[in-house]
Protein backbone atom coordinates (compact mmCIF):
# COMPACT_ATOMS: atom_id res chain seq x y z
CA MET A 1 97.45 105.21 111.58
CA THR A 2 98.64 107.35 109.01
CA GLY A 3 95.76 108.89 106.88
CA ASP A 4 94.19 105.76 105.20
CA ARG A 5 97.12 103.66 106.25
CA ILE A 6 97.37 101.17 108.99
CA ARG A 7 100.32 99.40 110.47
CA VAL A 8 100.52 96.03 111.70
CA ALA A 9 102.78 93.95 113.60
CA VAL A 10 102.57 90.10 113.14
CA VAL A 11 103.58 88.01 116.62
CA GLY A 12 104.55 84.52 115.30
CA THR A 13 106.12 83.75 112.23
CA GLY A 14 105.48 79.98 111.55
CA ARG A 15 103.60 78.60 108.59
CA TRP A 16 100.47 80.05 108.77
CA ALA A 17 101.78 83.59 109.07
CA GLN A 18 103.89 82.98 106.10
CA VAL A 19 101.33 81.73 103.83
CA ALA A 20 98.02 83.38 104.97
CA HIS A 21 98.57 86.47 107.47
CA ILE A 22 101.67 88.48 106.28
CA PRO A 23 101.09 87.97 102.45
CA GLY A 24 97.39 88.79 102.88
CA TRP A 25 98.17 92.17 105.09
CA GLN A 26 100.64 92.59 102.17
CA ARG A 27 98.23 92.21 99.66
CA ASP A 28 96.22 95.31 100.64
CA PRO A 29 97.78 98.93 99.64
CA ARG A 30 96.16 100.56 102.72
CA VAL A 31 98.24 98.03 105.06
CA GLU A 32 101.94 97.94 105.81
CA VAL A 33 103.37 94.97 107.75
CA VAL A 34 106.02 97.15 110.10
CA ALA A 35 107.24 94.74 112.57
CA LEU A 36 107.75 91.04 113.44
CA ALA A 37 108.07 88.68 116.72
CA ASP A 38 108.70 85.34 117.48
CA VAL A 39 110.68 83.65 120.31
CA ASP A 40 112.18 81.55 117.68
CA GLU A 41 114.99 83.63 116.28
CA SER A 42 115.38 81.57 113.01
CA ALA A 43 111.94 81.89 111.98
CA LEU A 44 111.80 85.38 112.92
CA ALA A 45 114.83 85.96 110.87
CA ALA A 46 113.62 83.73 107.87
CA ALA A 47 110.32 85.84 107.70
CA ALA A 48 111.77 89.10 108.04
CA ASP A 49 113.99 88.53 104.98
CA LYS A 50 111.46 86.62 103.06
CA PHE A 51 108.71 89.78 103.44
CA ALA A 52 111.18 92.42 103.88
CA VAL A 53 110.14 93.41 107.18
CA ASP A 54 112.91 95.80 108.84
CA ARG A 55 111.93 95.43 112.50
CA ALA A 56 111.99 92.08 114.03
CA THR A 57 112.02 91.25 117.86
CA THR A 58 111.99 88.13 119.97
CA ASP A 59 110.00 89.98 122.55
CA TYR A 60 106.28 91.23 121.63
CA ARG A 61 106.02 93.25 124.41
CA GLU A 62 108.68 96.01 123.21
CA LEU A 63 106.15 96.73 120.47
CA LEU A 64 103.07 97.50 122.46
CA GLY A 65 104.34 101.03 123.52
CA ASP A 66 105.33 102.26 119.91
CA PRO A 67 102.44 104.53 118.85
CA GLY A 68 103.44 103.89 115.07
CA ILE A 69 101.80 100.35 115.28
CA ASP A 70 98.22 100.42 115.08
CA VAL A 71 97.48 96.47 114.93
CA VAL A 72 98.89 93.53 116.60
CA ASP A 73 97.97 90.18 114.89
CA VAL A 74 98.46 87.24 117.16
CA VAL A 75 99.61 83.92 114.94
CA THR A 76 101.23 82.02 117.86
CA GLY A 77 100.54 78.56 119.07
CA ASN A 78 97.14 78.39 121.05
CA ARG A 79 98.43 79.12 124.51
CA PRO A 80 99.63 82.47 124.59
CA HIS A 81 96.69 84.06 122.30
CA PHE A 82 94.50 85.01 125.18
CA GLN A 83 97.61 86.73 127.19
CA ILE A 84 99.17 88.63 123.79
CA SER A 85 95.94 90.05 123.09
CA TRP A 86 95.11 91.34 126.10
CA ASP A 87 98.35 93.01 126.43
CA ALA A 88 97.54 94.37 123.01
CA LEU A 89 94.28 95.69 124.03
CA SER A 90 95.62 96.83 127.06
CA ALA A 91 98.01 99.13 124.79
CA GLY A 92 95.45 100.22 122.67
CA LYS A 93 96.00 98.46 119.75
CA HIS A 94 93.32 96.88 117.55
CA VAL A 95 94.06 92.94 117.43
CA LEU A 96 93.22 90.19 114.94
CA CYS A 97 94.13 86.65 116.75
CA GLU A 98 93.92 83.06 115.54
CA LYS A 99 91.30 80.96 117.21
CA PRO A 100 90.74 80.35 119.85
CA VAL A 101 91.30 83.28 122.10
CA HIS A 102 91.20 81.36 124.99
CA MET A 103 89.53 77.70 125.62
CA ASP A 104 86.99 79.46 128.16
CA TYR A 105 84.54 81.37 126.54
CA ARG A 106 84.10 83.74 129.22
CA LYS A 107 87.92 84.75 129.02
CA THR A 108 87.11 85.49 125.20
CA ARG A 109 83.86 87.33 126.29
CA GLN A 110 86.48 89.48 128.93
CA ALA A 111 88.59 90.28 125.92
CA ALA A 112 85.98 91.52 123.47
CA GLU A 113 84.75 93.58 126.74
CA LEU A 114 88.14 95.17 126.96
CA ALA A 115 88.30 95.83 123.20
CA ALA A 116 84.70 97.73 123.37
CA SER A 117 85.91 99.73 126.50
CA GLY A 118 88.72 101.10 124.78
CA GLY A 119 86.94 101.50 121.19
CA LEU A 120 89.27 98.89 119.35
CA ARG A 121 88.51 96.62 116.81
CA THR A 122 89.05 92.62 116.94
CA LYS A 123 88.86 89.92 114.68
CA LEU A 124 89.35 86.04 115.09
CA GLY A 125 90.70 84.03 112.23
CA PHE A 126 87.56 82.45 111.04
CA THR A 127 89.44 81.68 107.47
CA PHE A 128 86.69 80.06 105.81
CA ARG A 129 83.94 82.84 106.69
CA TYR A 130 85.76 84.86 104.18
CA ALA A 131 85.96 82.42 101.33
CA PRO A 132 84.38 84.07 98.18
CA ALA A 133 82.09 80.94 98.27
CA VAL A 134 80.89 81.50 101.44
CA MET A 135 80.26 85.19 101.15
CA TYR A 136 78.13 84.45 98.15
CA ALA A 137 76.48 81.83 100.12
CA LYS A 138 75.39 84.44 102.55
CA GLU A 139 74.19 86.96 100.17
CA LEU A 140 72.24 84.38 98.75
CA ILE A 141 70.74 83.34 102.30
CA ASP A 142 69.98 86.81 102.96
CA SER A 143 68.24 87.55 99.80
CA GLY A 144 65.76 84.55 100.33
CA PHE A 145 66.95 82.19 97.89
CA VAL A 146 66.66 79.16 100.58
CA GLY A 147 63.58 80.45 102.03
CA GLU A 148 62.78 79.47 105.88
CA PRO A 149 65.78 77.35 106.39
CA TYR A 150 65.45 73.64 107.94
CA ILE A 151 68.66 71.93 107.92
CA PHE A 152 72.14 72.63 108.07
CA ASN A 153 74.94 69.81 107.46
CA GLY A 154 78.53 70.80 108.19
CA TYR A 155 81.64 68.44 107.31
CA GLU A 156 85.48 68.98 107.82
CA GLN A 157 87.38 65.97 106.12
CA ASN A 158 90.79 66.42 107.59
CA SER A 159 93.42 64.02 106.98
CA GLN A 160 96.66 66.09 108.14
CA TRP A 161 97.09 63.87 111.16
CA ILE A 162 95.84 60.67 109.95
CA ASP A 163 99.66 59.38 110.42
CA PRO A 164 100.32 59.18 114.50
CA ALA A 165 103.63 60.13 113.64
CA THR A 166 102.76 63.77 112.11
CA PRO A 167 103.44 65.73 115.41
CA LEU A 168 101.89 68.90 114.28
CA ARG A 169 98.87 68.86 116.79
CA GLN A 170 97.02 71.48 118.85
CA PHE A 171 97.95 69.53 122.36
CA ASP A 172 98.60 70.88 125.58
CA PRO A 173 101.22 69.02 126.93
CA ASP A 174 100.11 69.93 130.84
CA ALA A 175 96.35 68.99 129.87
CA ASP A 176 94.83 66.34 132.15
CA PRO A 177 95.66 63.05 129.94
CA SER A 178 92.36 61.42 131.44
CA GLN A 179 89.95 64.13 129.80
CA VAL A 180 89.57 64.28 126.12
CA ALA A 181 90.60 67.82 125.05
CA VAL A 182 89.12 69.43 122.39
CA SER A 183 91.18 70.32 119.02
CA SER A 184 89.37 69.27 116.05
CA ILE A 185 86.49 71.18 116.70
CA GLU A 186 88.45 74.23 117.43
CA GLY A 187 89.71 74.22 114.28
CA TYR A 188 93.55 73.93 112.90
CA GLY A 189 95.08 76.84 114.96
CA ALA A 190 98.60 78.01 114.59
CA PRO A 191 101.43 75.63 114.21
CA ILE A 192 103.20 74.00 117.32
CA SER A 193 106.58 73.04 117.34
CA ASP A 194 107.71 69.08 117.19
CA THR A 195 109.09 67.94 120.65
CA GLY A 196 111.05 65.41 118.89
CA ARG A 197 109.34 62.83 120.85
CA MET A 198 106.18 60.55 120.32
CA THR A 199 103.54 61.54 122.88
CA ARG A 200 100.25 60.12 123.43
CA ALA A 201 97.53 63.10 122.85
CA ASN A 202 94.22 62.65 124.27
CA ILE A 203 92.19 64.74 121.95
CA ASP A 204 89.19 64.32 119.80
CA ASP A 205 90.51 63.11 116.35
CA GLY A 206 86.60 62.94 115.22
CA ASP A 207 83.63 64.58 116.42
CA MET A 208 79.90 64.37 115.66
CA TRP A 209 77.08 66.51 116.90
CA ILE A 210 73.68 67.51 116.61
CA ALA A 211 71.75 70.56 117.71
CA GLU A 212 68.41 72.45 117.36
CA PHE A 213 68.10 76.09 116.66
CA GLY A 214 64.78 76.49 118.33
CA PRO A 215 61.85 74.02 117.14
CA ASP A 216 62.14 74.03 113.74
CA VAL A 217 66.05 74.15 112.39
CA LEU A 218 68.00 70.75 112.95
CA ALA A 219 71.95 70.77 112.37
CA SER A 220 74.56 68.48 112.38
CA ILE A 221 78.22 68.86 112.27
CA GLN A 222 81.33 66.34 111.26
CA SER A 223 84.88 67.21 112.47
CA SER A 224 87.72 65.17 111.94
CA TYR A 225 91.87 64.97 111.76
CA VAL A 226 91.75 61.48 110.56
CA THR A 227 89.18 61.17 107.49
CA VAL A 228 90.96 60.81 104.01
CA GLY A 229 90.43 63.45 101.56
CA ASN A 230 92.11 66.82 100.57
CA TYR A 231 92.93 69.50 103.39
CA PRO A 232 90.86 71.56 104.38
CA GLY A 233 88.01 69.56 103.14
CA ILE A 234 85.30 72.19 104.62
CA GLU A 235 81.44 71.44 103.32
CA ALA A 236 78.28 73.27 104.01
CA ARG A 237 75.02 72.04 103.35
CA ILE A 238 71.90 74.56 103.82
CA TYR A 239 68.09 73.16 103.03
CA GLY A 240 65.22 75.51 103.28
CA SER A 241 61.57 75.70 101.81
CA GLU A 242 62.37 77.53 98.70
CA GLY A 243 66.04 76.00 97.92
CA ALA A 244 69.42 74.78 98.85
CA LEU A 245 73.12 75.24 98.72
CA ILE A 246 76.28 73.62 98.74
CA ILE A 247 79.55 75.03 99.46
CA ARG A 248 82.75 73.45 99.27
CA LEU A 249 86.28 74.45 100.09
CA VAL A 250 88.37 71.76 98.83
CA ASP A 251 91.37 72.19 96.92
CA GLU A 252 90.74 69.70 94.09
CA PHE A 253 92.13 69.99 90.40
CA GLY A 254 93.63 73.43 90.89
CA ILE A 255 90.14 75.03 92.25
CA CYS A 256 89.81 75.80 95.81
CA GLN A 257 85.99 76.33 96.52
CA THR A 258 82.93 75.62 94.74
CA ILE A 259 78.98 76.52 95.27
CA LYS A 260 76.08 74.53 93.79
CA THR A 261 72.39 75.75 94.04
CA ALA A 262 69.07 73.87 93.96
CA THR A 263 65.63 74.91 93.90
CA LYS A 264 62.32 73.36 94.65
CA GLU A 265 61.35 73.51 90.65
CA ALA A 266 64.73 72.37 89.79
CA VAL A 267 65.72 69.79 92.17
CA GLU A 268 69.22 69.01 90.54
CA PHE A 269 72.26 70.73 91.80
CA VAL A 270 73.94 72.92 89.32
CA GLU A 271 77.38 74.93 89.98
CA GLN A 272 77.44 78.50 90.13
CA GLU A 273 80.08 81.02 89.32
CA ILE A 274 81.25 83.20 91.90
CA PRO A 275 80.72 86.79 91.07
CA ALA A 276 84.03 88.86 90.81
CA ARG A 277 82.88 91.35 93.88
CA PHE A 278 83.70 88.52 96.34
CA PHE A 279 87.28 88.30 95.25
CA PRO A 280 90.24 90.61 96.29
CA PRO A 281 91.52 92.42 93.01
CA GLY A 282 92.86 90.40 90.39
CA GLY A 283 92.25 87.01 92.64
CA SER A 284 90.37 83.60 91.75
CA SER A 285 89.47 80.32 92.77
CA ARG A 286 92.93 78.97 91.33
CA GLU A 287 95.00 80.92 94.19
CA PRO A 288 96.09 78.81 97.11
CA TRP A 289 92.74 78.75 99.38
CA ASP A 290 94.95 80.01 102.71
CA TYR A 291 96.15 83.15 100.71
CA LEU A 292 92.69 83.87 99.20
CA PHE A 293 90.77 83.43 101.83
CA TYR A 294 92.85 85.45 104.21
CA SER A 295 93.35 88.40 102.07
CA ASN A 296 89.54 88.69 102.27
CA LEU A 297 89.50 88.48 105.74
CA VAL A 298 92.58 91.08 106.73
CA SER A 299 90.95 93.15 103.91
CA ASP A 300 87.74 93.34 105.81
CA PHE A 301 89.27 94.16 109.05
CA THR A 302 91.47 96.98 107.84
CA SER A 303 87.79 98.34 106.31
CA GLU A 304 86.70 97.80 109.72
CA ILE A 305 89.20 99.80 111.60
CA LEU A 306 89.52 102.56 108.83
CA ASP A 307 85.76 102.91 108.87
CA SER A 308 84.27 103.90 112.37
CA GLY A 309 80.48 103.30 111.00
CA ARG A 310 81.27 99.72 109.78
CA VAL A 311 79.65 96.76 111.92
CA SER A 312 82.40 94.26 112.98
CA GLN A 313 81.77 90.66 111.73
CA GLY A 314 84.13 87.91 113.05
CA ASP A 315 85.43 89.87 116.48
CA PHE A 316 85.89 88.69 119.89
CA ALA A 317 82.37 88.93 121.09
CA GLN A 318 81.17 86.49 118.25
CA GLY A 319 84.60 84.63 118.94
CA ALA A 320 83.33 84.17 122.65
CA LEU A 321 79.92 82.76 121.07
CA VAL A 322 81.60 80.13 118.89
CA GLN A 323 83.95 78.99 121.89
CA GLU A 324 80.76 78.71 124.24
CA THR A 325 79.71 76.55 121.55
CA ILE A 326 82.52 74.25 121.33
CA ASN A 327 82.33 74.35 125.53
CA ALA A 328 78.76 73.27 125.41
CA PHE A 329 79.76 70.28 122.87
CA GLU A 330 82.46 69.57 125.42
CA ALA A 331 79.89 69.41 128.17
CA SER A 332 77.51 67.56 126.42
CA HIS A 333 80.01 64.77 125.59
CA ARG A 334 81.05 65.09 129.21
CA ALA A 335 77.56 64.47 130.67
CA ARG A 336 76.24 62.30 127.70
CA ALA A 337 73.48 64.32 127.37
CA TRP A 338 71.84 67.55 125.93
CA VAL A 339 73.43 70.70 126.72
CA SER A 340 70.83 73.97 126.88
CA PHE A 341 72.42 77.63 125.50
CA PRO A 342 73.70 79.62 126.44
CA LEU A 343 75.82 77.79 129.27
CA ASP A 344 74.96 80.13 132.10
CA ALA A 345 73.08 83.44 132.69
CA ALA A 346 75.30 85.81 131.29
CA GLY A 347 75.43 83.97 128.14
CA ALA A 348 74.62 85.53 124.50
CA ALA A 349 71.18 87.34 124.97
CA GLY A 350 68.64 85.74 122.75
CA ALA A 351 70.47 82.53 121.72
CA ALA A 352 68.37 79.57 122.33
CA GLY A 353 68.61 76.01 121.43
CA ALA A 354 70.60 72.70 122.40
CA ALA A 355 73.44 70.55 121.54
CA GLY A 356 74.35 67.18 121.88
CA ALA A 357 77.38 65.12 121.11
CA ALA A 358 77.91 61.46 119.75
């Protein structure tokens, strides 16, 4: 780092890098994007030209020994995530990686431990955590607005792949075709290239699961690639003893997010204005959701790197916990039974509950 400025190399220059990551970094005056890497030379050249980045390479490993690079941002397809992140951490770089770091939570935990041993910061691409509406909801929950939480309902209505001819899928061509491979519940991931031919992908186009958080809190989640509705179509509902929240991250009529609240005294939900402090300077809910939410994500990561006393959020350790939850859903589906959490004795300390898939 030079003073209060960090220098970032972005590995992967596809659509998600160009609409979210790179412009999000460049929005922050404390950041300079100094290098790009991609095995696709045409995509690499196009991104370098679009964002005025002088240094571009087809081999990310050429960047790892450069002391002038502080952060490696991994925006490739899913399969290289772990190796690139591991190599970057081994080279002493802070790492932002799109999810998942690895399909196995134990490997993600190993990467978290490597980062901790080197005093390095990490962050996962938990895009929707950084929506201003979600950040405001978190403040309301922490302030006691909902009281004791009772029920959480989450929905992902995503129609991007309702047409089977659409090739953009999180799919491992080497996966066992007899086993359902998770895709929808791992989120959208980074773009993967079109193979040019139709291939049957045995992935979870739709999921519904329920969970118990201890004896008193219930949760349900629906995630789907084939539900008609605006992308990304995220909705979260939290009900408690004192109040309730509905957060919608749905791009409708030029607005990308809303939050509504109700109380036990006034049970009708009312839309609330999201305070300006949850937006980047000059930001608004009329911006493209990917640019707005990711601007907040990389700004938070920049603050974590520059302030050694700041507590990390959404890092690889938390990513391992999320991945363990996903792995629990997989185990529940295959066993057709409830699965206890954590999955093994080395799991996240203090976590308790069970999950079931249907």
